PDB file of C-alpha atoms in Angstrom:
ATOM      1  CA  MET A 396     -10.111  -3.112 -23.247  1.00 52.00           C
ATOM      2  CA  SER A 397      -7.169  -1.485 -24.855  1.00 52.00           C
ATOM      3  CA  SER A 398      -4.073  -0.292 -22.598  1.00 46.00           C
ATOM      4  CA  SER A 399      -4.953   3.754 -23.434  1.00 47.00           C
ATOM      5  CA  SER A 400      -8.565   3.333 -22.421  1.00 48.00           C
ATOM      6  CA  LYS A 401      -7.426   1.538 -18.803  1.00 44.00           C
ATOM      7  CA  MET A 402      -4.969   4.327 -18.096  1.00 42.00           C
ATOM      8  CA  ASN A 403      -7.126   6.927 -19.074  1.00 44.00           C
ATOM      9  CA  THR A 404      -9.841   5.362 -16.733  1.00 44.00           C
ATOM     10  CA  MET A 405      -7.090   5.217 -13.635  1.00 41.00           C
ATOM     11  CA  ALA A 406      -6.269   8.708 -13.823  1.00 42.00           C
ATOM     12  CA  THR A 407     -10.069   9.577 -14.027  1.00 43.00           C
ATOM     13  CA  THR A 408     -10.406   7.009 -11.056  1.00 41.00           C
ATOM     14  CA  ARG A 409      -7.217   9.237  -9.424  1.00 43.00           C
ATOM     15  CA  THR A 410      -8.129  12.477 -10.356  1.00 42.00           C
ATOM     16  CA  SER A 411     -11.824  11.862  -9.088  1.00 44.00           C
ATOM     17  CA  THR A 412     -10.261  10.577  -5.866  1.00 49.00           C
ATOM     18  CA  SER A 413      -8.081  13.577  -5.250  1.00 54.00           C
ATOM     19  CA  SER A 414     -10.948  16.005  -5.809  1.00 58.00           C
ATOM     20  CA  SER A 415     -12.729  14.276  -3.151  1.00 67.00           C
ATOM     21  CA  SER A 416      -9.918  14.425  -1.150  1.00 69.00           C
ATOM     22  CA  ASN A 417      -9.738  17.785  -1.483  1.00 71.00           C
ATOM     23  CA  GLU A 418     -12.909  18.812  -0.985  1.00 76.00           C
ATOM     24  CA  SER A 419     -12.921  16.286   1.955  1.00 81.00           C
ATOM     25  CA  VAL A 420     -10.247  18.654   3.361  1.00 80.00           C
ATOM     26  CA  PHE A 421     -11.901  21.910   2.387  1.00 85.00           C
ATOM     27  CA  ARG A 422     -15.244  20.345   4.585  1.00 85.00           C
ATOM     28  CA  LYS A 423     -13.374  19.758   8.017  1.00 83.00           C
ATOM     29  CA  CYS A 424     -11.062  22.925   7.063  1.00 83.00           C
ATOM     30  CA  LEU A 425     -14.880  24.613   6.964  1.00 87.00           C
ATOM     31  CA  ALA A 426     -16.574  23.073   9.855  1.00 86.00           C
ATOM     32  CA  GLY A 427     -13.547  23.275  12.119  1.00 85.00           C
ATOM     33  CA  GLY A 428     -13.537  27.340  11.454  1.00 87.00           C
ATOM     34  CA  VAL A 429     -17.058  27.754  11.347  1.00 91.00           C
ATOM     35  CA  GLY A 430     -17.344  25.669  14.814  1.00 91.00           C
ATOM     36  CA  CYS A 431     -14.557  27.134  16.654  1.00 89.00           C
ATOM     37  CA  GLY A 432     -15.648  30.861  15.595  1.00 91.00           C
ATOM     38  CA  ILE A 433     -19.032  29.870  16.582  1.00 94.00           C
ATOM     39  CA  SER A 434     -17.275  29.234  20.382  1.00 93.00           C
ATOM     40  CA  GLY A 435     -14.913  32.220  20.094  1.00 91.00           C
ATOM     41  CA  PHE A 436     -17.757  34.519  20.259  1.00 94.00           C
ATOM     42  CA  ILE A 437     -19.856  33.043  22.456  1.00 94.00           C
ATOM     43  CA  THR A 438     -17.008  32.817  25.214  1.00 92.00           C
ATOM     44  CA  ASN A 439     -15.363  36.213  24.906  1.00 91.00           C
ATOM     45  CA  PRO A 440     -17.261  37.645  27.460  1.00 92.00           C
ATOM     46  CA  MET A 441     -15.533  35.658  29.551  1.00 91.00           C
ATOM     47  CA  ASP A 442     -12.162  36.465  27.610  1.00 89.00           C
ATOM     48  CA  VAL A 443     -12.295  39.998  28.015  1.00 87.00           C
ATOM     49  CA  ILE A 444     -13.219  39.252  32.027  1.00 88.00           C
ATOM     50  CA  LYS A 445      -9.808  37.445  32.600  1.00 87.00           C
ATOM     51  CA  ILE A 446      -7.653  39.972  30.397  1.00 84.00           C
ATOM     52  CA  LYS A 447      -9.488  42.529  32.880  1.00 83.00           C
ATOM     53  CA  ASN A 448      -8.518  41.226  35.907  1.00 83.00           C
ATOM     54  CA  GLN A 449      -4.823  40.159  34.587  1.00 82.00           C
ATOM     55  CA  GLN A 450      -4.363  43.694  33.643  1.00 80.00           C
ATOM     56  CA  TYR A 451      -5.092  45.258  36.862  1.00 76.00           C
ATOM     57  CA  GLY A 452      -4.018  42.609  38.814  1.00 71.00           C
ATOM     58  CA  GLY A 453      -7.629  41.913  40.473  1.00 67.00           C
ATOM     59  CA  LYS A 454      -7.146  45.336  42.791  1.00 73.00           C
ATOM     60  CA  GLN A 455      -9.433  47.311  40.615  1.00 76.00           C
ATOM     61  CA  PHE A 456     -12.243  44.953  40.260  1.00 76.00           C
ATOM     62  CA  GLY A 457     -11.690  42.192  42.451  1.00 79.00           C
ATOM     63  CA  THR A 458     -13.581  39.017  41.488  1.00 84.00           C
ATOM     64  CA  PHE A 459     -14.652  37.487  38.630  1.00 84.00           C
ATOM     65  CA  ARG A 460     -18.061  38.670  39.187  1.00 87.00           C
ATOM     66  CA  GLY A 461     -16.908  41.987  40.108  1.00 86.00           C
ATOM     67  CA  THR A 462     -14.922  42.695  37.156  1.00 85.00           C
ATOM     68  CA  ALA A 463     -18.400  41.279  34.907  1.00 88.00           C
ATOM     69  CA  THR A 464     -20.536  44.260  37.246  1.00 88.00           C
ATOM     70  CA  VAL A 465     -18.183  46.543  36.547  1.00 85.00           C
ATOM     71  CA  LEU A 466     -17.909  46.136  32.749  1.00 85.00           C
ATOM     72  CA  TRP A 467     -21.561  46.160  32.362  1.00 88.00           C
ATOM     73  CA  GLN A 468     -22.479  49.181  34.279  1.00 88.00           C
ATOM     74  CA  GLN A 469     -19.683  51.068  32.734  1.00 87.00           C
ATOM     75  CA  GLU A 470     -19.040  50.066  29.217  1.00 85.00           C
ATOM     76  CA  GLY A 471     -22.303  48.347  27.877  1.00 84.00           C
ATOM     77  CA  VAL A 472     -22.516  45.098  26.296  1.00 83.00           C
ATOM     78  CA  ARG A 473     -20.849  46.025  22.969  1.00 83.00           C
ATOM     79  CA  ARG A 474     -17.943  48.177  23.767  1.00 83.00           C
ATOM     80  CA  GLY A 475     -17.481  45.731  26.772  1.00 83.00           C
ATOM     81  CA  PHE A 476     -18.030  42.478  26.353  1.00 88.00           C
ATOM     82  CA  LEU A 477     -17.918  42.154  23.053  1.00 87.00           C
ATOM     83  CA  LYS A 478     -14.483  44.004  22.613  1.00 85.00           C
ATOM     84  CA  GLY A 479     -12.398  42.271  20.323  1.00 82.00           C
ATOM     85  CA  ALA A 480     -15.120  39.769  19.077  1.00 87.00           C
ATOM     86  CA  SER A 481     -14.571  40.031  15.561  1.00 86.00           C
ATOM     87  CA  ALA A 482     -10.592  39.299  16.374  1.00 83.00           C
ATOM     88  CA  SER A 483     -11.312  36.587  18.583  1.00 85.00           C
ATOM     89  CA  VAL A 484     -13.607  34.965  15.405  1.00 90.00           C
ATOM     90  CA  LEU A 485     -11.481  35.930  13.090  1.00 85.00           C
ATOM     91  CA  ARG A 486      -8.421  33.839  14.929  1.00 83.00           C
ATOM     92  CA  GLU A 487     -10.702  30.979  15.808  1.00 86.00           C
ATOM     93  CA  MET A 488     -11.783  30.259  11.871  1.00 88.00           C
ATOM     94  CA  THR A 489      -8.714  30.752  10.208  1.00 85.00           C
ATOM     95  CA  TYR A 490      -6.291  29.163  13.023  1.00 86.00           C
ATOM     96  CA  SER A 491      -9.006  26.026  13.906  1.00 87.00           C
ATOM     97  CA  SER A 492      -9.655  25.613  10.341  1.00 86.00           C
ATOM     98  CA  PHE A 493      -6.198  24.999   9.478  1.00 84.00           C
ATOM     99  CA  ARG A 494      -5.326  22.766  12.716  1.00 86.00           C
ATOM    100  CA  MET A 495      -8.341  20.746  12.224  1.00 86.00           C
ATOM    101  CA  GLY A 496      -8.321  20.565   8.673  1.00 85.00           C
ATOM    102  CA  LEU A 497      -4.704  19.705   7.868  1.00 87.00           C
ATOM    103  CA  TYR A 498      -4.745  16.813  10.927  1.00 90.00           C
ATOM    104  CA  GLU A 499      -6.055  13.879   8.466  1.00 89.00           C
ATOM    105  CA  PRO A 500      -4.034  14.899   5.515  1.00 89.00           C
ATOM    106  CA  ILE A 501      -0.974  15.221   7.863  1.00 91.00           C
ATOM    107  CA  LYS A 502      -1.447  11.886   9.482  1.00 91.00           C
ATOM    108  CA  THR A 503      -1.793  10.378   5.902  1.00 89.00           C
ATOM    109  CA  LEU A 504       1.074  11.469   4.565  1.00 90.00           C
ATOM    110  CA  LEU A 505       2.834  10.204   8.145  1.00 90.00           C
ATOM    111  CA  LEU A 506       1.045   7.038   7.810  1.00 88.00           C
ATOM    112  CA  ALA A 507       2.396   6.341   4.270  1.00 86.00           C
ATOM    113  CA  THR A 508       5.698   7.606   4.883  1.00 85.00           C
ATOM    114  CA  THR A 509       6.517   5.253   8.116  1.00 77.00           C
ATOM    115  CA  ALA A 510       5.134   2.214   6.154  1.00 69.00           C
ATOM    116  CA  THR A 511       6.925  -0.855   6.978  1.00 64.00           C
ATOM    117  CA  ASN A 512       6.954  -3.853   4.870  1.00 54.00           C
ATOM    118  CA  GLY A 513       4.189  -3.203   2.702  1.00 58.00           C
ATOM    119  CA  HIS A 514       2.182  -2.475   5.969  1.00 56.00           C
ATOM    120  CA  MET A 515       0.420   1.122   7.122  1.00 54.00           C
ATOM    121  CA  ALA A 516       1.341   1.664  10.441  1.00 51.00           C
ATOM    122  CA  SER A 517      -1.985   1.507  11.619  1.00 51.00           C
ATOM    123  CA  GLU A 518      -2.318  -1.820  10.375  1.00 51.00           C
ATOM    124  CA  SER A 519       0.395  -3.030  12.206  1.00 51.00           C
ATOM    125  CA  GLY A 520       0.001  -0.696  15.048  1.00 52.00           C
ATOM    126  CA  SER A 521       3.670  -0.047  16.126  1.00 50.00           C
ATOM    127  CA  ASN A 522       3.274   3.735  15.520  1.00 66.00           C
ATOM    128  CA  ASP A 523      -0.164   4.582  15.500  1.00 83.00           C
ATOM    129  CA  MET A 524      -0.202   7.017  18.683  1.00 87.00           C
ATOM    130  CA  LEU A 525       3.173   8.659  17.879  1.00 89.00           C
ATOM    131  CA  VAL A 526       1.679   9.148  14.255  1.00 90.00           C
ATOM    132  CA  LYS A 527      -1.738  10.639  15.859  1.00 90.00           C
ATOM    133  CA  TRP A 528       0.375  12.891  18.292  1.00 93.00           C
ATOM    134  CA  THR A 529       3.218  14.032  15.866  1.00 93.00           C
ATOM    135  CA  SER A 530       0.177  14.951  13.087  1.00 93.00           C
ATOM    136  CA  ALA A 531      -2.014  17.071  16.329  1.00 92.00           C
ATOM    137  CA  PHE A 532       1.429  18.603  17.005  1.00 94.00           C
ATOM    138  CA  LEU A 533       2.218  19.692  13.116  1.00 94.00           C
ATOM    139  CA  SER A 534      -1.479  20.983  12.243  1.00 92.00           C
ATOM    140  CA  GLY A 535      -1.260  22.757  15.743  1.00 90.00           C
ATOM    141  CA  ALA A 536       1.804  24.175  14.678  1.00 92.00           C
ATOM    142  CA  PHE A 537       1.116  25.380  11.313  1.00 89.00           C
ATOM    143  CA  GLY A 538      -1.951  26.717  12.521  1.00 86.00           C
ATOM    144  CA  ALA A 539      -0.410  29.172  15.386  1.00 86.00           C
ATOM    145  CA  ALA A 540       2.857  29.941  13.217  1.00 87.00           C
ATOM    146  CA  LEU A 541       0.199  31.473  10.383  1.00 85.00           C
ATOM    147  CA  PHE A 542      -2.389  32.949  12.683  1.00 82.00           C
ATOM    148  CA  ASN A 543      -0.283  33.908  15.341  1.00 83.00           C
ATOM    149  CA  PRO A 544      -0.336  37.869  14.643  1.00 82.00           C
ATOM    150  CA  ILE A 545      -3.878  37.404  14.578  1.00 77.00           C
ATOM    151  CA  ASP A 546      -3.764  36.205  18.122  1.00 76.00           C
ATOM    152  CA  LEU A 547      -1.907  39.527  19.204  1.00 81.00           C
ATOM    153  CA  VAL A 548      -4.618  41.636  17.595  1.00 79.00           C
ATOM    154  CA  LYS A 549      -7.472  39.813  19.494  1.00 74.00           C
ATOM    155  CA  VAL A 550      -5.670  40.520  23.027  1.00 75.00           C
ATOM    156  CA  ARG A 551      -4.601  43.786  21.946  1.00 78.00           C
ATOM    157  CA  PHE A 552      -8.395  44.445  20.908  1.00 74.00           C
ATOM    158  CA  ARG A 553      -9.751  43.646  24.046  1.00 71.00           C
ATOM    159  CA  SER A 554      -7.167  45.065  26.597  1.00 70.00           C
ATOM    160  CA  GLN A 555      -7.690  48.467  25.210  1.00 68.00           C
ATOM    161  CA  LEU A 556      -9.338  50.927  28.038  1.00 60.00           C
ATOM    162  CA  PRO A 557     -12.840  52.070  27.157  1.00 55.00           C
TER     163      PRO A 557
END
């Protein structure tokens, strides 16, 4: 095998590994976003009730159950319990896709930069927990910094009076 064909094989392998890695990151982002979007839709009514109680300090509605009853009677399901659901799903899908999808690439990057004596940190076990915590912190921080305005919109939608 000539040296040029070896280089082409290495370049092809590197490219296919890179595209496979990108596909894996995309799949993780998609899975995290869709899963958290569904959970955001399901838990939206409880958030609406919580925000109503926070707005009025529990004085107008009393208990969690009392707030739910009043919302059901006065506003119904769509206007009451699903208020802000679209913003909640959008926020969860965007923020969580970044948070969950970027965790592994950041961790891999940190492991590569903290390699000592030719050994990755996970092989030596020395900085493994610190790398995981730092990766989780950074992926969450990136997601929160980018998508916090959507969170603000979500809360504003939910706190609107009927």
